[in-house]
């Protein structure tokens, strides 16, 4: 297929497909590859529906066979939709519509829609096929890949869920044109994280390619110069593809997170603790930005990397509009004792032992799994 990058996942070729202006392609590939179903159900949110739903609807509709139906469901946007309530509402809708096991759910949205629809798909009629059409940068490079599905409860985020793999993941980079700037930065935190543990050349591309990435996302670039726009777009496409390919590789090696997949938590052991105290004012990626810096500082403190790693990481995060320090008000909400206490409930801990991904240098983690780190060392770095 011209101008589409494909990436295998869990040994299935072409499972991930990346490109620009992919709507036509998505509709035809989807109806061709997930074809033994009677119902397709697009689930999206109130933010995305006016932007993209009718186009996708018409295109898919045009490929349907006589006995196939296309339904849609629009949910409120925001994390609150990742709830037991919303899951039940979708299920009741599907049951009212007489959907049975031959139903394919289509998640059109960011990580919220993807996680929720994946979870519904995994339990509806004991499991129906679903596809991911991620619309945020974060969902493209991170949440749509790997089969983790979940909802939140009052006790915390993502505490109830399943592993359930999508049949296809379509990354239409043109969707990023309408994504708010702060959400782009939110996704860039995961991109920077990924290359920091896995790929120095790609990290260097980020260090040098801010303008190209930005103009490719915005789409207008210097319109008089079509060659430049093409170059900028291939640059963004190569970055998203490299990031997605690394996650796909990790998930293929360690689907259920017994070791290697834990590497993707770089920046998240500390970052999640910040998020627990600063959300919703601070976005996930903004907390991870500080988490990345502090976990790199921990790596330096423990003697595993040079201080240059910390400064390059900081510079790169700042370049992509991510915070590199806390404002006074936020600092106030983050007492050392509370942060340490919150870190105790990390799903990744083994008993009391905290496990954190450490860096050896830019582009390489210390080990192929998180490392046991003492509370004393963490406290030292966090109290600086
Ligand atoms: P999100 O899904 O809430 O999307 C952010 C906002 O942007 C929403 O208001 C949405 O309506 C809007 N939006 C999305 N795409 C748009 C577009 N193209 N144009 C304009 N507006 C658009 O946020 P997110 O950051 O994509 O996802 C966060 C969720 O992902 C969290 O619930 C998190 O737990 C989950 N997550 C899951 C995994 C996983 O492995 N399953 C990994 C990381 C994060
Ligand atoms: Zn993350």
GROMACS .gro file of C-alpha atoms and ligand atoms in nm:
model
  429
    1UNK     CA    1   0.000   0.000   0.000
    2UNK     CA    2   0.145   0.335  -0.102
    3UNK     CA    3   0.249   0.576   0.170
    4UNK     CA    4   0.141   0.352   0.452
    5UNK     CA    5   0.389   0.216   0.704
    6UNK     CA    6   0.288  -0.118   0.851
    7UNK     CA    7   0.420  -0.272   1.172
    8UNK     CA    8   0.365  -0.630   1.289
    9UNK     CA    9   0.230  -0.690   1.639
   10UNK     CA   10   0.225  -1.025   1.820
   11UNK     CA   11   0.346  -1.182   1.496
   12UNK     CA   12   0.052  -1.054   1.294
   13UNK     CA   13   0.181  -0.865   0.991
   14UNK     CA   14   0.021  -0.529   0.905
   15UNK     CA   15  -0.161  -0.507   1.236
   16UNK     CA   16  -0.050  -0.146   1.286
   17UNK     CA   17  -0.094   0.087   0.988
   18UNK     CA   18   0.034   0.444   0.986
   19UNK     CA   19  -0.011   0.723   0.734
   20UNK     CA   20  -0.180   1.050   0.639
   21UNK     CA   21  -0.533   1.093   0.505
   22UNK     CA   22  -0.612   0.734   0.590
   23UNK     CA   23  -0.993   0.751   0.622
   24UNK     CA   24  -1.063   0.583   0.286
   25UNK     CA   25  -0.805   0.319   0.354
   26UNK     CA   26  -0.937   0.252   0.705
   27UNK     CA   27  -1.291   0.195   0.577
   28UNK     CA   28  -1.187  -0.048   0.304
   29UNK     CA   29  -0.921  -0.235   0.499
   30UNK     CA   30  -1.144  -0.269   0.803
   31UNK     CA   31  -1.443  -0.404   0.615
   32UNK     CA   32  -1.215  -0.640   0.422
   33UNK     CA   33  -1.023  -0.774   0.721
   34UNK     CA   34  -1.284  -0.790   0.994
   35UNK     CA   35  -1.555  -0.910   0.759
   36UNK     CA   36  -1.737  -1.202   0.916
   37UNK     CA   37  -1.955  -0.976   1.131
   38UNK     CA   38  -2.312  -0.847   1.104
   39UNK     CA   39  -2.259  -0.525   1.297
   40UNK     CA   40  -1.994  -0.256   1.310
   41UNK     CA   41  -2.030  -0.010   1.596
   42UNK     CA   42  -1.826   0.310   1.597
   43UNK     CA   43  -1.780   0.443   1.951
   44UNK     CA   44  -1.639   0.793   1.986
   45UNK     CA   45  -1.674   1.106   2.201
   46UNK     CA   46  -1.847   1.443   2.176
   47UNK     CA   47  -1.524   1.620   2.083
   48UNK     CA   48  -1.442   1.391   1.790
   49UNK     CA   49  -1.789   1.317   1.657
   50UNK     CA   50  -1.842   1.655   1.484
   51UNK     CA   51  -1.489   1.642   1.340
   52UNK     CA   52  -1.462   1.292   1.197
   53UNK     CA   53  -1.763   1.070   1.258
   54UNK     CA   54  -1.975   1.146   0.953
   55UNK     CA   55  -1.682   1.101   0.712
   56UNK     CA   56  -1.587   0.767   0.863
   57UNK     CA   57  -1.952   0.661   0.881
   58UNK     CA   58  -2.016   0.729   0.512
   59UNK     CA   59  -1.697   0.558   0.401
   60UNK     CA   60  -1.760   0.242   0.602
   61UNK     CA   61  -2.125   0.242   0.498
   62UNK     CA   62  -2.019   0.240   0.134
   63UNK     CA   63  -1.831  -0.089   0.187
   64UNK     CA   64  -2.104  -0.278   0.375
   65UNK     CA   65  -2.262  -0.593   0.244
   66UNK     CA   66  -2.643  -0.619   0.236
   67UNK     CA   67  -2.673  -0.803   0.567
   68UNK     CA   68  -2.439  -0.572   0.760
   69UNK     CA   69  -2.531  -0.280   0.987
   70UNK     CA   70  -2.329   0.020   1.101
   71UNK     CA   71  -2.419   0.175   1.437
   72UNK     CA   72  -2.266   0.467   1.626
   73UNK     CA   73  -2.247   0.571   1.989
   74UNK     CA   74  -2.116   0.906   2.114
   75UNK     CA   75  -1.991   0.935   2.473
   76UNK     CA   76  -1.903   1.242   2.680
   77UNK     CA   77  -1.533   1.322   2.638
   78UNK     CA   78  -1.295   1.295   2.932
   79UNK     CA   79  -1.157   1.044   3.178
   80UNK     CA   80  -1.495   1.019   3.357
   81UNK     CA   81  -1.618   0.801   3.070
   82UNK     CA   82  -1.377   0.525   3.171
   83UNK     CA   83  -1.629   0.405   3.428
   84UNK     CA   84  -1.837   0.102   3.517
   85UNK     CA   85  -2.143   0.312   3.438
   86UNK     CA   86  -2.042   0.402   3.086
   87UNK     CA   87  -1.936   0.043   3.019
   88UNK     CA   88  -2.282  -0.076   3.127
   89UNK     CA   89  -2.449   0.188   2.909
   90UNK     CA   90  -2.261   0.072   2.600
   91UNK     CA   91  -2.348  -0.288   2.680
   92UNK     CA   92  -2.716  -0.204   2.721
   93UNK     CA   93  -2.708  -0.017   2.392
   94UNK     CA   94  -2.552  -0.316   2.214
   95UNK     CA   95  -2.805  -0.554   2.370
   96UNK     CA   96  -3.098  -0.325   2.282
   97UNK     CA   97  -2.971  -0.319   1.926
   98UNK     CA   98  -2.968  -0.701   1.928
   99UNK     CA   99  -2.595  -0.715   1.870
  100UNK     CA  100  -2.455  -1.063   1.918
  101UNK     CA  101  -2.110  -1.215   1.896
  102UNK     CA  102  -2.072  -1.116   1.532
  103UNK     CA  103  -2.017  -0.750   1.622
  104UNK     CA  104  -1.702  -0.548   1.565
  105UNK     CA  105  -1.647  -0.244   1.789
  106UNK     CA  106  -1.453   0.048   1.644
  107UNK     CA  107  -1.281   0.277   1.898
  108UNK     CA  108  -1.244   0.622   1.740
  109UNK     CA  109  -1.070   0.843   1.994
  110UNK     CA  110  -0.789   0.888   2.243
  111UNK     CA  111  -0.681   0.652   2.518
  112UNK     CA  112  -1.005   0.697   2.708
  113UNK     CA  113  -1.219   0.563   2.425
  114UNK     CA  114  -0.960   0.296   2.337
  115UNK     CA  115  -0.928   0.158   2.691
  116UNK     CA  116  -1.304   0.160   2.747
  117UNK     CA  117  -1.411   0.014   2.413
  118UNK     CA  118  -1.141  -0.251   2.439
  119UNK     CA  119  -1.275  -0.351   2.780
  120UNK     CA  120  -1.634  -0.366   2.654
  121UNK     CA  121  -1.519  -0.575   2.356
  122UNK     CA  122  -1.336  -0.817   2.583
  123UNK     CA  123  -1.642  -0.907   2.791
  124UNK     CA  124  -1.936  -0.854   2.554
  125UNK     CA  125  -2.064  -1.201   2.462
  126UNK     CA  126  -1.735  -1.328   2.616
  127UNK     CA  127  -1.535  -1.127   2.365
  128UNK     CA  128  -1.593  -0.964   2.028
  129UNK     CA  129  -1.342  -0.822   1.778
  130UNK     CA  130  -1.249  -0.455   1.797
  131UNK     CA  131  -1.023  -0.213   1.613
  132UNK     CA  132  -0.840   0.093   1.739
  133UNK     CA  133  -0.845   0.423   1.553
  134UNK     CA  134  -0.635   0.637   1.790
  135UNK     CA  135  -0.681   1.012   1.746
  136UNK     CA  136  -0.436   1.150   2.005
  137UNK     CA  137  -0.058   1.128   1.983
  138UNK     CA  138  -0.056   0.946   2.317
  139UNK     CA  139  -0.303   0.687   2.193
  140UNK     CA  140  -0.102   0.635   1.873
  141UNK     CA  141   0.237   0.581   2.031
  142UNK     CA  142   0.120   0.420   2.352
  143UNK     CA  143  -0.232   0.326   2.460
  144UNK     CA  144  -0.367   0.172   2.139
  145UNK     CA  145  -0.078  -0.077   2.130
  146UNK     CA  146  -0.053  -0.363   2.375
  147UNK     CA  147  -0.405  -0.478   2.452
  148UNK     CA  148  -0.435  -0.330   2.800
  149UNK     CA  149  -0.796  -0.229   2.852
  150UNK     CA  150  -0.940  -0.073   3.166
  151UNK     CA  151  -1.183   0.145   3.353
  152UNK     CA  152  -1.126   0.357   3.664
  153UNK     CA  153  -1.291   0.333   4.005
  154UNK     CA  154  -1.289   0.563   4.308
  155UNK     CA  155  -0.991   0.359   4.431
  156UNK     CA  156  -0.776   0.456   4.138
  157UNK     CA  157  -0.721   0.451   3.764
  158UNK     CA  158  -0.714   0.137   3.549
  159UNK     CA  159  -0.784  -0.098   3.839
  160UNK     CA  160  -1.040  -0.312   3.654
  161UNK     CA  161  -0.957  -0.440   3.307
  162UNK     CA  162  -0.835  -0.712   3.076
  163UNK     CA  163  -0.578  -0.788   2.811
  164UNK     CA  164  -0.764  -0.792   2.479
  165UNK     CA  165  -0.590  -0.733   2.149
  166UNK     CA  166  -0.740  -0.524   1.867
  167UNK     CA  167  -0.765  -0.674   1.518
  168UNK     CA  168  -0.617  -0.361   1.362
  169UNK     CA  169  -0.468  -0.029   1.478
  170UNK     CA  170  -0.496   0.257   1.230
  171UNK     CA  171  -0.290   0.568   1.297
  172UNK     CA  172  -0.411   0.850   1.077
  173UNK     CA  173  -0.159   1.127   1.148
  174UNK     CA  174  -0.393   1.381   0.986
  175UNK     CA  175  -0.610   1.357   1.300
  176UNK     CA  176  -0.335   1.536   1.493
  177UNK     CA  177  -0.413   1.864   1.313
  178UNK     CA  178  -0.711   1.923   1.542
  179UNK     CA  179  -0.550   1.798   1.862
  180UNK     CA  180  -0.489   2.077   2.118
  181UNK     CA  181  -0.122   2.171   2.169
  182UNK     CA  182  -0.119   2.059   2.528
  183UNK     CA  183  -0.236   1.712   2.421
  184UNK     CA  184   0.047   1.695   2.167
  185UNK     CA  185   0.295   1.767   2.446
  186UNK     CA  186   0.119   1.504   2.657
  187UNK     CA  187   0.193   1.244   2.387
  188UNK     CA  188   0.547   1.370   2.330
  189UNK     CA  189   0.632   1.273   2.689
  190UNK     CA  190   0.578   0.907   2.591
  191UNK     CA  191   0.777   0.949   2.270
  192UNK     CA  192   1.070   1.102   2.460
  193UNK     CA  193   1.044   0.827   2.723
  194UNK     CA  194   1.050   0.555   2.458
  195UNK     CA  195   1.359   0.684   2.278
  196UNK     CA  196   1.535   0.759   2.607
  197UNK     CA  197   1.528   0.388   2.694
  198UNK     CA  198   1.564   0.243   2.346
  199UNK     CA  199   1.708   0.452   2.066
  200UNK     CA  200   1.965   0.731   2.077
  201UNK     CA  201   1.949   0.816   1.702
  202UNK     CA  202   1.572   0.871   1.730
  203UNK     CA  203   1.629   1.076   2.046
  204UNK     CA  204   1.871   1.295   1.851
  205UNK     CA  205   1.607   1.336   1.582
  206UNK     CA  206   1.379   1.477   1.850
  207UNK     CA  207   1.652   1.707   1.978
  208UNK     CA  208   1.698   1.851   1.629
  209UNK     CA  209   1.357   1.815   1.471
  210UNK     CA  210   1.114   2.025   1.674
  211UNK     CA  211   1.017   2.259   1.389
  212UNK     CA  212   0.969   1.978   1.142
  213UNK     CA  213   0.753   1.778   1.382
  214UNK     CA  214   0.547   2.083   1.467
  215UNK     CA  215   0.481   2.182   1.108
  216UNK     CA  216   0.397   1.824   1.011
  217UNK     CA  217   0.139   1.811   1.290
  218UNK     CA  218  -0.015   2.145   1.206
  219UNK     CA  219  -0.024   2.049   0.841
  220UNK     CA  220   0.013   2.397   0.697
  221UNK     CA  221   0.395   2.426   0.713
  222UNK     CA  222   0.501   2.652   0.429
  223UNK     CA  223   0.227   2.553   0.186
  224UNK     CA  224   0.411   2.712  -0.105
  225UNK     CA  225   0.681   2.455  -0.047
  226UNK     CA  226   0.524   2.116  -0.098
  227UNK     CA  227   0.861   1.941  -0.085
  228UNK     CA  228   0.927   2.077   0.261
  229UNK     CA  229   0.584   1.972   0.386
  230UNK     CA  230   0.649   1.623   0.248
  231UNK     CA  231   0.984   1.607   0.425
  232UNK     CA  232   0.833   1.728   0.753
  233UNK     CA  233   0.556   1.472   0.724
  234UNK     CA  234   0.793   1.183   0.660
  235UNK     CA  235   0.992   1.296   0.961
  236UNK     CA  236   0.683   1.285   1.188
  237UNK     CA  237   0.579   0.955   1.036
  238UNK     CA  238   0.922   0.803   1.101
  239UNK     CA  239   0.916   0.920   1.463
  240UNK     CA  240   0.566   0.783   1.531
  241UNK     CA  241   0.651   0.459   1.348
  242UNK     CA  242   0.975   0.406   1.541
  243UNK     CA  243   0.797   0.468   1.869
  244UNK     CA  244   0.504   0.240   1.782
  245UNK     CA  245   0.743  -0.026   1.650
  246UNK     CA  246   0.937  -0.030   1.976
  247UNK     CA  247   0.622  -0.071   2.182
  248UNK     CA  248   0.499  -0.340   1.942
  249UNK     CA  249   0.831  -0.523   1.979
  250UNK     CA  250   0.816  -0.508   2.359
  251UNK     CA  251   0.455  -0.626   2.368
  252UNK     CA  252   0.532  -0.910   2.129
  253UNK     CA  253   0.816  -1.026   2.356
  254UNK     CA  254   0.629  -0.980   2.685
  255UNK     CA  255   0.256  -0.934   2.632
  256UNK     CA  256   0.149  -0.972   2.996
  257UNK     CA  257   0.433  -0.766   3.148
  258UNK     CA  258   0.646  -1.023   3.323
  259UNK     CA  259   0.968  -0.824   3.274
  260UNK     CA  260   1.069  -0.647   2.955
  261UNK     CA  261   0.738  -0.460   2.917
  262UNK     CA  262   0.813  -0.302   3.255
  263UNK     CA  263   1.076  -0.088   3.078
  264UNK     CA  264   0.795   0.124   2.935
  265UNK     CA  265   0.735   0.243   3.291
  266UNK     CA  266   1.044   0.462   3.280
  267UNK     CA  267   0.942   0.791   3.440
  268UNK     CA  268   0.613   0.643   3.556
  269UNK     CA  269   0.697   0.504   3.902
  270UNK     CA  270   0.755   0.856   4.028
  271UNK     CA  271   0.537   1.020   3.761
  272UNK     CA  272   0.226   0.824   3.862
  273UNK     CA  273   0.275   0.930   4.225
  274UNK     CA  274   0.286   1.296   4.113
  275UNK     CA  275  -0.021   1.239   3.899
  276UNK     CA  276  -0.214   1.100   4.196
  277UNK     CA  277  -0.162   1.434   4.373
  278UNK     CA  278  -0.174   1.681   4.083
  279UNK     CA  279  -0.441   1.538   3.851
  280UNK     CA  280  -0.656   1.672   3.687
  281UNK     CA  281  -0.473   2.009   3.680
  282UNK     CA  282  -0.163   1.832   3.553
  283UNK     CA  283  -0.191   1.593   3.261
  284UNK     CA  284  -0.036   1.247   3.267
  285UNK     CA  285   0.248   1.344   3.033
  286UNK     CA  286   0.328   1.652   3.239
  287UNK     CA  287   0.368   1.439   3.552
  288UNK     CA  288   0.568   1.183   3.355
  289UNK     CA  289   0.796   1.464   3.238
  290UNK     CA  290   0.899   1.530   3.598
  291UNK     CA  291   0.904   1.156   3.663
  292UNK     CA  292   1.148   1.104   3.376
  293UNK     CA  293   1.379   1.374   3.509
  294UNK     CA  294   1.370   1.243   3.864
  295UNK     CA  295   1.421   0.880   3.760
  296UNK     CA  296   1.717   0.991   3.547
  297UNK     CA  297   1.850   1.176   3.852
  298UNK     CA  298   1.810   0.857   4.050
  299UNK     CA  299   2.009   0.669   3.783
  300UNK     CA  300   2.283   0.931   3.812
  301UNK     CA  301   2.277   0.928   4.192
  302UNK     CA  302   2.317   0.549   4.191
  303UNK     CA  303   2.615   0.582   3.960
  304UNK     CA  304   2.464   0.431   3.645
  305UNK     CA  305   2.475   0.728   3.407
  306UNK     CA  306   2.644   1.066   3.360
  307UNK     CA  307   2.481   1.397   3.453
  308UNK     CA  308   2.470   1.476   3.081
  309UNK     CA  309   2.182   1.229   3.047
  310UNK     CA  310   1.975   1.438   3.287
  311UNK     CA  311   2.046   1.765   3.107
  312UNK     CA  312   1.970   1.624   2.760
  313UNK     CA  313   1.646   1.475   2.885
  314UNK     CA  314   1.543   1.804   3.048
  315UNK     CA  315   1.626   2.004   2.740
  316UNK     CA  316   1.432   1.773   2.513
  317UNK     CA  317   1.125   1.773   2.738
  318UNK     CA  318   1.132   2.150   2.758
  319UNK     CA  319   1.170   2.176   2.380
  320UNK     CA  320   0.838   1.992   2.342
  321UNK     CA  321   0.661   2.221   2.589
  322UNK     CA  322   0.672   1.987   2.884
  323UNK     CA  323   0.733   2.111   3.241
  324UNK     CA  324   1.076   2.044   3.392
  325UNK     CA  325   1.004   2.176   3.738
  326UNK     CA  326   0.710   2.225   3.972
  327UNK     CA  327   0.551   2.561   4.040
  328UNK     CA  328   0.525   2.659   4.408
  329UNK     CA  329   0.160   2.563   4.439
  330UNK     CA  330   0.219   2.214   4.302
  331UNK     CA  331   0.529   2.164   4.512
  332UNK     CA  332   0.312   2.239   4.812
  333UNK     CA  333   0.081   1.953   4.724
  334UNK     CA  334   0.372   1.708   4.697
  335UNK     CA  335   0.510   1.634   5.044
  336UNK     CA  336   0.794   1.378   5.039
  337UNK     CA  337   0.606   1.148   5.276
  338UNK     CA  338   0.291   1.155   5.064
  339UNK     CA  339   0.476   1.088   4.741
  340UNK     CA  340   0.665   0.796   4.897
  341UNK     CA  341   0.338   0.667   5.036
  342UNK     CA  342   0.165   0.689   4.698
  343UNK     CA  343   0.453   0.504   4.535
  344UNK     CA  344   0.380   0.210   4.763
  345UNK     CA  345   0.062   0.128   4.573
  346UNK     CA  346   0.234   0.106   4.233
  347UNK     CA  347   0.098  -0.207   4.057
  348UNK     CA  348   0.458  -0.284   3.958
  349UNK     CA  349   0.604  -0.316   4.307
  350UNK     CA  350   0.693  -0.654   4.448
  351UNK     CA  351   0.578  -0.637   4.808
  352UNK     CA  352   0.751  -0.339   4.970
  353UNK     CA  353   1.034  -0.333   4.719
  354UNK     CA  354   1.014  -0.039   4.477
  355UNK     CA  355   1.121  -0.114   4.122
  356UNK     CA  356   1.224   0.161   3.889
  357UNK     CA  357   1.361   0.172   3.535
  358UNK     CA  358   1.711   0.319   3.542
  359UNK     CA  359   1.913   0.462   3.254
  360UNK     CA  360   2.266   0.375   3.149
  361UNK     CA  361   2.282   0.645   2.884
  362UNK     CA  362   2.049   0.824   2.647
  363UNK     CA  363   1.890   0.544   2.445
  364UNK     CA  364   1.970   0.258   2.685
  365UNK     CA  365   1.812   0.134   3.003
  366UNK     CA  366   2.036  -0.019   3.268
  367UNK     CA  367   1.873  -0.361   3.250
  368UNK     CA  368   1.601  -0.537   3.049
  369UNK     CA  369   1.359  -0.487   3.335
  370UNK     CA  370   1.298  -0.241   3.622
  371UNK     CA  371   1.562  -0.242   3.897
  372UNK     CA  372   1.508  -0.276   4.274
  373UNK     CA  373   1.577   0.063   4.431
  374UNK     CA  374   1.591   0.145   4.803
  375UNK     CA  375   1.355   0.398   4.961
  376UNK     CA  376   1.658   0.586   5.094
  377UNK     CA  377   1.788   0.653   4.743
  378UNK     CA  378   1.447   0.765   4.616
  379UNK     CA  379   1.398   0.993   4.918
  380UNK     CA  380   1.741   1.143   4.861
  381UNK     CA  381   1.663   1.236   4.500
  382UNK     CA  382   1.311   1.359   4.572
  383UNK     CA  383   1.414   1.581   4.861
  384UNK     CA  384   1.667   1.779   4.653
  385LIG     P1  385  -0.820   1.135   2.591
  385LIG     O1  386  -0.862   1.008   2.529
  385LIG     O2  387  -0.895   1.183   2.708
  385LIG     O3  388  -0.814   1.250   2.481
  385LIG     C1  389  -0.781   1.381   2.521
  385LIG     C2  390  -0.881   1.484   2.472
  385LIG     O4  391  -0.857   1.513   2.335
  385LIG     C3  392  -1.027   1.439   2.479
  385LIG     O5  393  -1.105   1.547   2.521
  385LIG     C4  394  -1.060   1.403   2.334
  385LIG     O6  395  -1.197   1.423   2.306
  385LIG     C5  396  -0.976   1.500   2.257
  385LIG     N1  397  -0.932   1.454   2.126
  385LIG     C6  398  -0.885   1.331   2.095
  385LIG     N2  399  -0.841   1.328   1.970
  385LIG     C7  400  -0.862   1.451   1.917
  385LIG     C8  401  -0.835   1.509   1.790
  385LIG     N3  402  -0.775   1.440   1.694
  385LIG     N4  403  -0.872   1.637   1.772
  385LIG     C9  404  -0.928   1.708   1.871
  385LIG     N5  405  -0.953   1.660   1.993
  385LIG    C10  406  -0.920   1.532   2.016
  385LIG     O7  407  -0.665   1.128   2.638
  385LIG     P2  408  -0.542   1.040   2.593
  385LIG     O8  409  -0.425   1.110   2.645
  385LIG     O9  410  -0.548   1.002   2.450
  385LIG    O10  411  -0.563   0.904   2.673
  385LIG    C11  412  -0.554   0.899   2.813
  385LIG    C12  413  -0.604   0.765   2.861
  385LIG    O11  414  -0.521   0.662   2.806
  385LIG    C13  415  -0.601   0.749   3.011
  385LIG    O12  416  -0.724   0.700   3.055
  385LIG    C14  417  -0.492   0.645   3.034
  385LIG    O13  418  -0.516   0.565   3.147
  385LIG    C15  419  -0.498   0.566   2.908
  385LIG     N6  420  -0.374   0.496   2.874
  385LIG    C16  421  -0.380   0.364   2.845
  385LIG    C17  422  -0.268   0.293   2.810
  385LIG    C18  423  -0.279   0.148   2.773
  385LIG    O14  424  -0.177   0.080   2.759
  385LIG     N7  425  -0.399   0.097   2.753
  385LIG    C19  426  -0.144   0.358   2.805
  385LIG    C20  427  -0.139   0.493   2.834
  385LIG    C21  428  -0.254   0.562   2.869
  386LIG    ZN1  429   0.233   0.706   3.029
   0.00000   0.00000   0.00000
